[in-house]
RNA sequence: GCCGAUGUAGCGUAGUGGUAGCGCAAUCCCUUGGUAAGGGAUAGGUCGUGAGUUCGAUUCUCACCAUCGGCACCA
């Protein structure tokens, strides 16, 4: 029997050789470092016999792939420790995930945060014990019966759902065993000690809220302590840029009990908002959109007609009007309103594509548990627009929207964007034929726009398929923001038509699209992306003018007036404080520029400029400083 | 909505069955200091809300509200 190494070298072994034997034949170092092997790309336990010729690759700890394996083994380790410490706890599933692993348990009593260190200690103990791993294949019926007998009903249910053509493999680590696809390390020692349990949460069996709720324990696991520490530092860094913390520190916004899920924008935050809004307004304007404003409250009948009532009325804010005896609903989205604008007058095919844009204020009764700072709120503003067009215009409109969106993301500091195409969901309106058409057009248009994308089957909106744009922030987190949806249903439902070339009425196609999605959420993303250190054009306060001595107060007043006249957002600081103190305060406030003024500057009509994060200072003539700042403060689309 | 945790001054925190401290910020005074905290004084809290237990509750119990970590949801 021949196994071929990645470098092309072929080795001959008797049938039934193990990965261990192959590794040992190559070298004792490799034999020790090996975790598992890959046979023709398929993962295989080191101790499991190899029965046929194969391309073989030995995976060691150094391998990128080792992470996922360590995490999977760590999940088993967690389950072992929990069942050791908490007899009667049922195991369910425990996969490797980004940065770590989790395991879902069924237990009547709740795990407490105090349990985590105990469980972790037991995990380390089991690692030290180096429990050996063994793999067995059982007949399905035997396995189901066995797990039922030992009270592991969830496992029994899992086995029952394994396709009949697949082996039911049982992995033993010492005398603990679990149903598992594998592969696993030779012993628990190979997991190492670079792991940490991080949190406990509830989780539904099989991810379905209708099912029983289990208790999930999360952990993180790495190849070595250094990687673990780096991860923990990364988490700390992420906490430092939390938009809720920075929002308070930079006096951008606040939220309170009396307006759950809604944002009070303070002057600084609203400045940021308006800067972003005006940027989008200009970009959208030059792309041929017409901005409109539509009502917040609509008669329930409109939502029934659009189909939203059916699907979402439990998530809508309802306003009853006693005198009129009618029910109004606060709009959860802008499309029906835009269709009303489209429907005014008679539209000709010559007017298409007609692009109606609105910074539309929407309210949705989001589940309480979904709320998160300003990232997920109940009252939000979408940078919404609807493009009414013909079938033939879908591709061109999609393409130019993608360009517009990518341009905007780059301007706002995001270079990496992922695209997903979501197809028809189970609960939907419209015939399959129409969905075929909509999905086909969108896929074609997305390809025409030159975008790489992956599919998200079944995740589309109820009225049409969509593409979703996910950007990556400065520390590698992904945020879904933009979207474009193709809708062949809504215009027809709400009676929107145009007169075609043939003189007959046709329903237009409607493209729903947003660049930033929710203004609130996007500003949250911006805050975290920049860690509050905004580029000058976005910064709510662009320049702080601070005096060293009160003799410079009058000159400082002049400087501030000149900066404000030049359109620079400036604050004046003539407080009775030391320079050191002022530098610290304005640095912590993340003000991009600090101009320090003392007698010297007042006499020479200069300013000493200190840029945020830069210790070196520069002395400039006032006029030169102002023109330098003005040049840098120009929004990217006006440069 | 579900599981769990948390809620003390603007912010960050300590603490207790006998009506609460500390740091920063704030106010005033001294200091006019040249690039990440100068000094002193003062003021600020019905300890999330409501009920219960108790002679007495910020502390114990229950309910509710909000927030946080997840799950589920996201037109």
PDB file of N, CA, C and O (backbone and C1' of nucleotides) in Angstrom, chain A residues 82 86 89 105-116 118-119 200-202 213-217, chain B residues 3-5 69:
ATOM      1  N   UNK A  82     -17.506  18.735  32.629  1.00  0.00           N
ATOM      2  CA  UNK A  82     -18.834  19.052  33.160  1.00  0.00           C
ATOM      3  C   UNK A  82     -19.518  17.789  33.668  1.00  0.00           C
ATOM      4  O   UNK A  82     -20.119  17.781  34.735  1.00  0.00           O
ATOM      5  N   UNK A  86     -20.673  17.556  37.337  1.00  0.00           N
ATOM      6  CA  UNK A  86     -22.122  17.712  37.490  1.00  0.00           C
ATOM      7  C   UNK A  86     -22.815  16.473  36.933  1.00  0.00           C
ATOM      8  O   UNK A  86     -23.386  16.520  35.842  1.00  0.00           O
ATOM      9  N   UNK A  89     -25.882  15.679  34.096  1.00  0.00           N
ATOM     10  CA  UNK A  89     -25.972  16.654  33.009  1.00  0.00           C
ATOM     11  C   UNK A  89     -25.899  15.913  31.687  1.00  0.00           C
ATOM     12  O   UNK A  89     -25.037  15.064  31.496  1.00  0.00           O
ATOM     13  N   UNK A 105     -25.375  21.946  27.027  1.00  0.00           N
ATOM     14  CA  UNK A 105     -25.727  20.929  28.014  1.00  0.00           C
ATOM     15  C   UNK A 105     -27.185  21.047  28.412  1.00  0.00           C
ATOM     16  O   UNK A 105     -27.742  22.142  28.403  1.00  0.00           O
ATOM     17  N   UNK A 106     -27.761  19.919  28.815  1.00  0.00           N
ATOM     18  CA  UNK A 106     -29.102  19.939  29.401  1.00  0.00           C
ATOM     19  C   UNK A 106     -28.948  19.585  30.878  1.00  0.00           C
ATOM     20  O   UNK A 106     -28.431  18.526  31.212  1.00  0.00           O
ATOM     21  N   UNK A 107     -29.333  20.547  31.720  1.00  0.00           N
ATOM     22  CA  UNK A 107     -29.215  20.336  33.163  1.00  0.00           C
ATOM     23  C   UNK A 107     -30.286  21.184  33.827  1.00  0.00           C
ATOM     24  O   UNK A 107     -30.506  22.331  33.418  1.00  0.00           O
ATOM     25  N   UNK A 108     -30.944  20.635  34.839  1.00  0.00           N
ATOM     26  CA  UNK A 108     -32.054  21.361  35.465  1.00  0.00           C
ATOM     27  C   UNK A 108     -31.572  22.642  36.137  1.00  0.00           C
ATOM     28  O   UNK A 108     -32.167  23.699  35.973  1.00  0.00           O
ATOM     29  N   UNK A 109     -30.480  22.564  36.909  1.00  0.00           N
ATOM     30  CA  UNK A 109     -29.978  23.756  37.591  1.00  0.00           C
ATOM     31  C   UNK A 109     -29.126  24.567  36.605  1.00  0.00           C
ATOM     32  O   UNK A 109     -28.546  24.026  35.683  1.00  0.00           O
ATOM     33  N   UNK A 110     -29.071  25.853  36.872  1.00  0.00           N
ATOM     34  CA  UNK A 110     -28.279  26.717  35.995  1.00  0.00           C
ATOM     35  C   UNK A 110     -26.811  26.657  36.386  1.00  0.00           C
ATOM     36  O   UNK A 110     -26.484  26.571  37.560  1.00  0.00           O
ATOM     37  N   UNK A 111     -25.956  26.692  35.402  1.00  0.00           N
ATOM     38  CA  UNK A 111     -24.536  26.895  35.687  1.00  0.00           C
ATOM     39  C   UNK A 111     -24.377  28.339  36.124  1.00  0.00           C
ATOM     40  O   UNK A 111     -25.100  29.219  35.646  1.00  0.00           O
ATOM     41  N   UNK A 112     -23.445  28.570  37.033  1.00  0.00           N
ATOM     42  CA  UNK A 112     -23.214  29.961  37.461  1.00  0.00           C
ATOM     43  C   UNK A 112     -21.819  30.368  37.012  1.00  0.00           C
ATOM     44  O   UNK A 112     -20.984  29.507  36.705  1.00  0.00           O
ATOM     45  N   UNK A 113     -21.560  31.667  36.972  1.00  0.00           N
ATOM     46  CA  UNK A 113     -20.225  32.126  36.571  1.00  0.00           C
ATOM     47  C   UNK A 113     -19.136  31.518  37.458  1.00  0.00           C
ATOM     48  O   UNK A 113     -18.018  31.309  37.004  1.00  0.00           O
ATOM     49  N   UNK A 114     -19.488  31.204  38.719  1.00  0.00           N
ATOM     50  CA  UNK A 114     -18.507  30.607  39.622  1.00  0.00           C
ATOM     51  C   UNK A 114     -18.107  29.200  39.191  1.00  0.00           C
ATOM     52  O   UNK A 114     -17.066  28.689  39.598  1.00  0.00           O
ATOM     53  N   UNK A 115     -18.981  28.554  38.420  1.00  0.00           N
ATOM     54  CA  UNK A 115     -18.676  27.191  37.988  1.00  0.00           C
ATOM     55  C   UNK A 115     -17.550  27.169  36.958  1.00  0.00           C
ATOM     56  O   UNK A 115     -16.836  26.176  36.843  1.00  0.00           O
ATOM     57  N   UNK A 116     -17.408  28.253  36.201  1.00  0.00           N
ATOM     58  CA  UNK A 116     -16.445  28.231  35.096  1.00  0.00           C
ATOM     59  C   UNK A 116     -15.022  27.919  35.548  1.00  0.00           C
ATOM     60  O   UNK A 116     -14.382  27.048  34.959  1.00  0.00           O
ATOM     61  N   UNK A 118     -14.049  26.316  38.091  1.00  0.00           N
ATOM     62  CA  UNK A 118     -14.007  24.924  38.556  1.00  0.00           C
ATOM     63  C   UNK A 118     -13.928  23.974  37.368  1.00  0.00           C
ATOM     64  O   UNK A 118     -13.148  23.016  37.361  1.00  0.00           O
ATOM     65  N   UNK A 119     -14.776  24.246  36.382  1.00  0.00           N
ATOM     66  CA  UNK A 119     -14.792  23.377  35.201  1.00  0.00           C
ATOM     67  C   UNK A 119     -13.448  23.474  34.477  1.00  0.00           C
ATOM     68  O   UNK A 119     -12.871  22.469  34.049  1.00  0.00           O
ATOM     69  N   UNK A 200     -21.381  31.864  29.743  1.00  0.00           N
ATOM     70  CA  UNK A 200     -22.482  30.910  29.792  1.00  0.00           C
ATOM     71  C   UNK A 200     -23.682  31.582  29.151  1.00  0.00           C
ATOM     72  O   UNK A 200     -23.879  32.784  29.329  1.00  0.00           O
ATOM     73  N   UNK A 201     -24.484  30.825  28.439  1.00  0.00           N
ATOM     74  CA  UNK A 201     -25.705  31.431  27.904  1.00  0.00           C
ATOM     75  C   UNK A 201     -26.739  30.345  27.662  1.00  0.00           C
ATOM     76  O   UNK A 201     -26.435  29.162  27.727  1.00  0.00           O
ATOM     77  N   UNK A 202     -27.935  30.790  27.399  1.00  0.00           N
ATOM     78  CA  UNK A 202     -28.972  29.852  27.001  1.00  0.00           C
ATOM     79  C   UNK A 202     -28.864  29.635  25.497  1.00  0.00           C
ATOM     80  O   UNK A 202     -28.359  30.496  24.787  1.00  0.00           O
ATOM     81  N   UNK A 213     -34.681  24.749  25.921  1.00  0.00           N
ATOM     82  CA  UNK A 213     -33.512  25.605  26.014  1.00  0.00           C
ATOM     83  C   UNK A 213     -32.414  24.905  26.810  1.00  0.00           C
ATOM     84  O   UNK A 213     -32.648  24.356  27.874  1.00  0.00           O
ATOM     85  N   UNK A 214     -31.228  24.896  26.234  1.00  0.00           N
ATOM     86  CA  UNK A 214     -30.083  24.240  26.851  1.00  0.00           C
ATOM     87  C   UNK A 214     -29.188  25.317  27.444  1.00  0.00           C
ATOM     88  O   UNK A 214     -29.440  26.510  27.270  1.00  0.00           O
ATOM     89  N   UNK A 215     -28.145  24.866  28.139  1.00  0.00           N
ATOM     90  CA  UNK A 215     -27.171  25.827  28.661  1.00  0.00           C
ATOM     91  C   UNK A 215     -25.882  25.675  27.871  1.00  0.00           C
ATOM     92  O   UNK A 215     -25.341  24.572  27.757  1.00  0.00           O
ATOM     93  N   UNK A 216     -25.447  26.777  27.320  1.00  0.00           N
ATOM     94  CA  UNK A 216     -24.248  26.739  26.491  1.00  0.00           C
ATOM     95  C   UNK A 216     -23.077  27.331  27.259  1.00  0.00           C
ATOM     96  O   UNK A 216     -23.209  28.392  27.872  1.00  0.00           O
ATOM     97  N   UNK A 217     -21.964  26.617  27.242  1.00  0.00           N
ATOM     98  CA  UNK A 217     -20.742  27.171  27.826  1.00  0.00           C
ATOM     99  C   UNK A 217     -19.777  27.434  26.676  1.00  0.00           C
ATOM    100  O   UNK A 217     -19.527  26.554  25.848  1.00  0.00           O
TER     101      UNK A 217
ATOM    102  P     C B   3     -36.723  31.900  30.933  1.00  0.00           P
ATOM    103  O5'   C B   3     -35.169  31.571  30.868  1.00  0.00           O
ATOM    104  C5'   C B   3     -34.710  30.233  30.756  1.00  0.00           C
ATOM    105  C4'   C B   3     -33.201  30.212  30.705  1.00  0.00           C
ATOM    106  C3'   C B   3     -32.503  31.000  31.808  1.00  0.00           C
ATOM    107  O3'   C B   3     -32.430  30.278  33.019  1.00  0.00           O
ATOM    108  C1'   C B   3     -31.511  31.512  29.733  1.00  0.00           C
ATOM    109  P     G B   4     -32.500  31.084  34.416  1.00  0.00           P
ATOM    110  O5'   G B   4     -31.137  31.889  34.464  1.00  0.00           O
ATOM    111  C5'   G B   4     -29.921  31.220  34.782  1.00  0.00           C
ATOM    112  C4'   G B   4     -28.743  32.105  34.501  1.00  0.00           C
ATOM    113  C3'   G B   4     -28.627  33.384  35.319  1.00  0.00           C
ATOM    114  O3'   G B   4     -28.138  33.135  36.624  1.00  0.00           O
ATOM    115  C1'   G B   4     -28.140  33.855  33.067  1.00  0.00           C
ATOM    116  P     A B   5     -28.457  34.186  37.809  1.00  0.00           P
ATOM    117  O5'   A B   5     -27.522  35.438  37.448  1.00  0.00           O
ATOM    118  C5'   A B   5     -26.108  35.352  37.620  1.00  0.00           C
ATOM    119  C4'   A B   5     -25.453  36.562  37.031  1.00  0.00           C
ATOM    120  C3'   A B   5     -25.771  37.890  37.709  1.00  0.00           C
ATOM    121  O3'   A B   5     -24.975  38.111  38.852  1.00  0.00           O
ATOM    122  C1'   A B   5     -25.982  38.138  35.374  1.00  0.00           C
ATOM    123  P     G B  69     -23.240  43.266  25.635  1.00  0.00           P
ATOM    124  O5'   G B  69     -23.088  41.771  26.144  1.00  0.00           O
ATOM    125  C5'   G B  69     -21.897  41.339  26.785  1.00  0.00           C
ATOM    126  C4'   G B  69     -21.981  39.858  27.006  1.00  0.00           C
ATOM    127  C3'   G B  69     -22.548  39.078  25.835  1.00  0.00           C
ATOM    128  O3'   G B  69     -21.551  38.851  24.861  1.00  0.00           O
ATOM    129  C1'   G B  69     -23.579  38.360  27.834  1.00  0.00           C
TER     130        G B  69
END
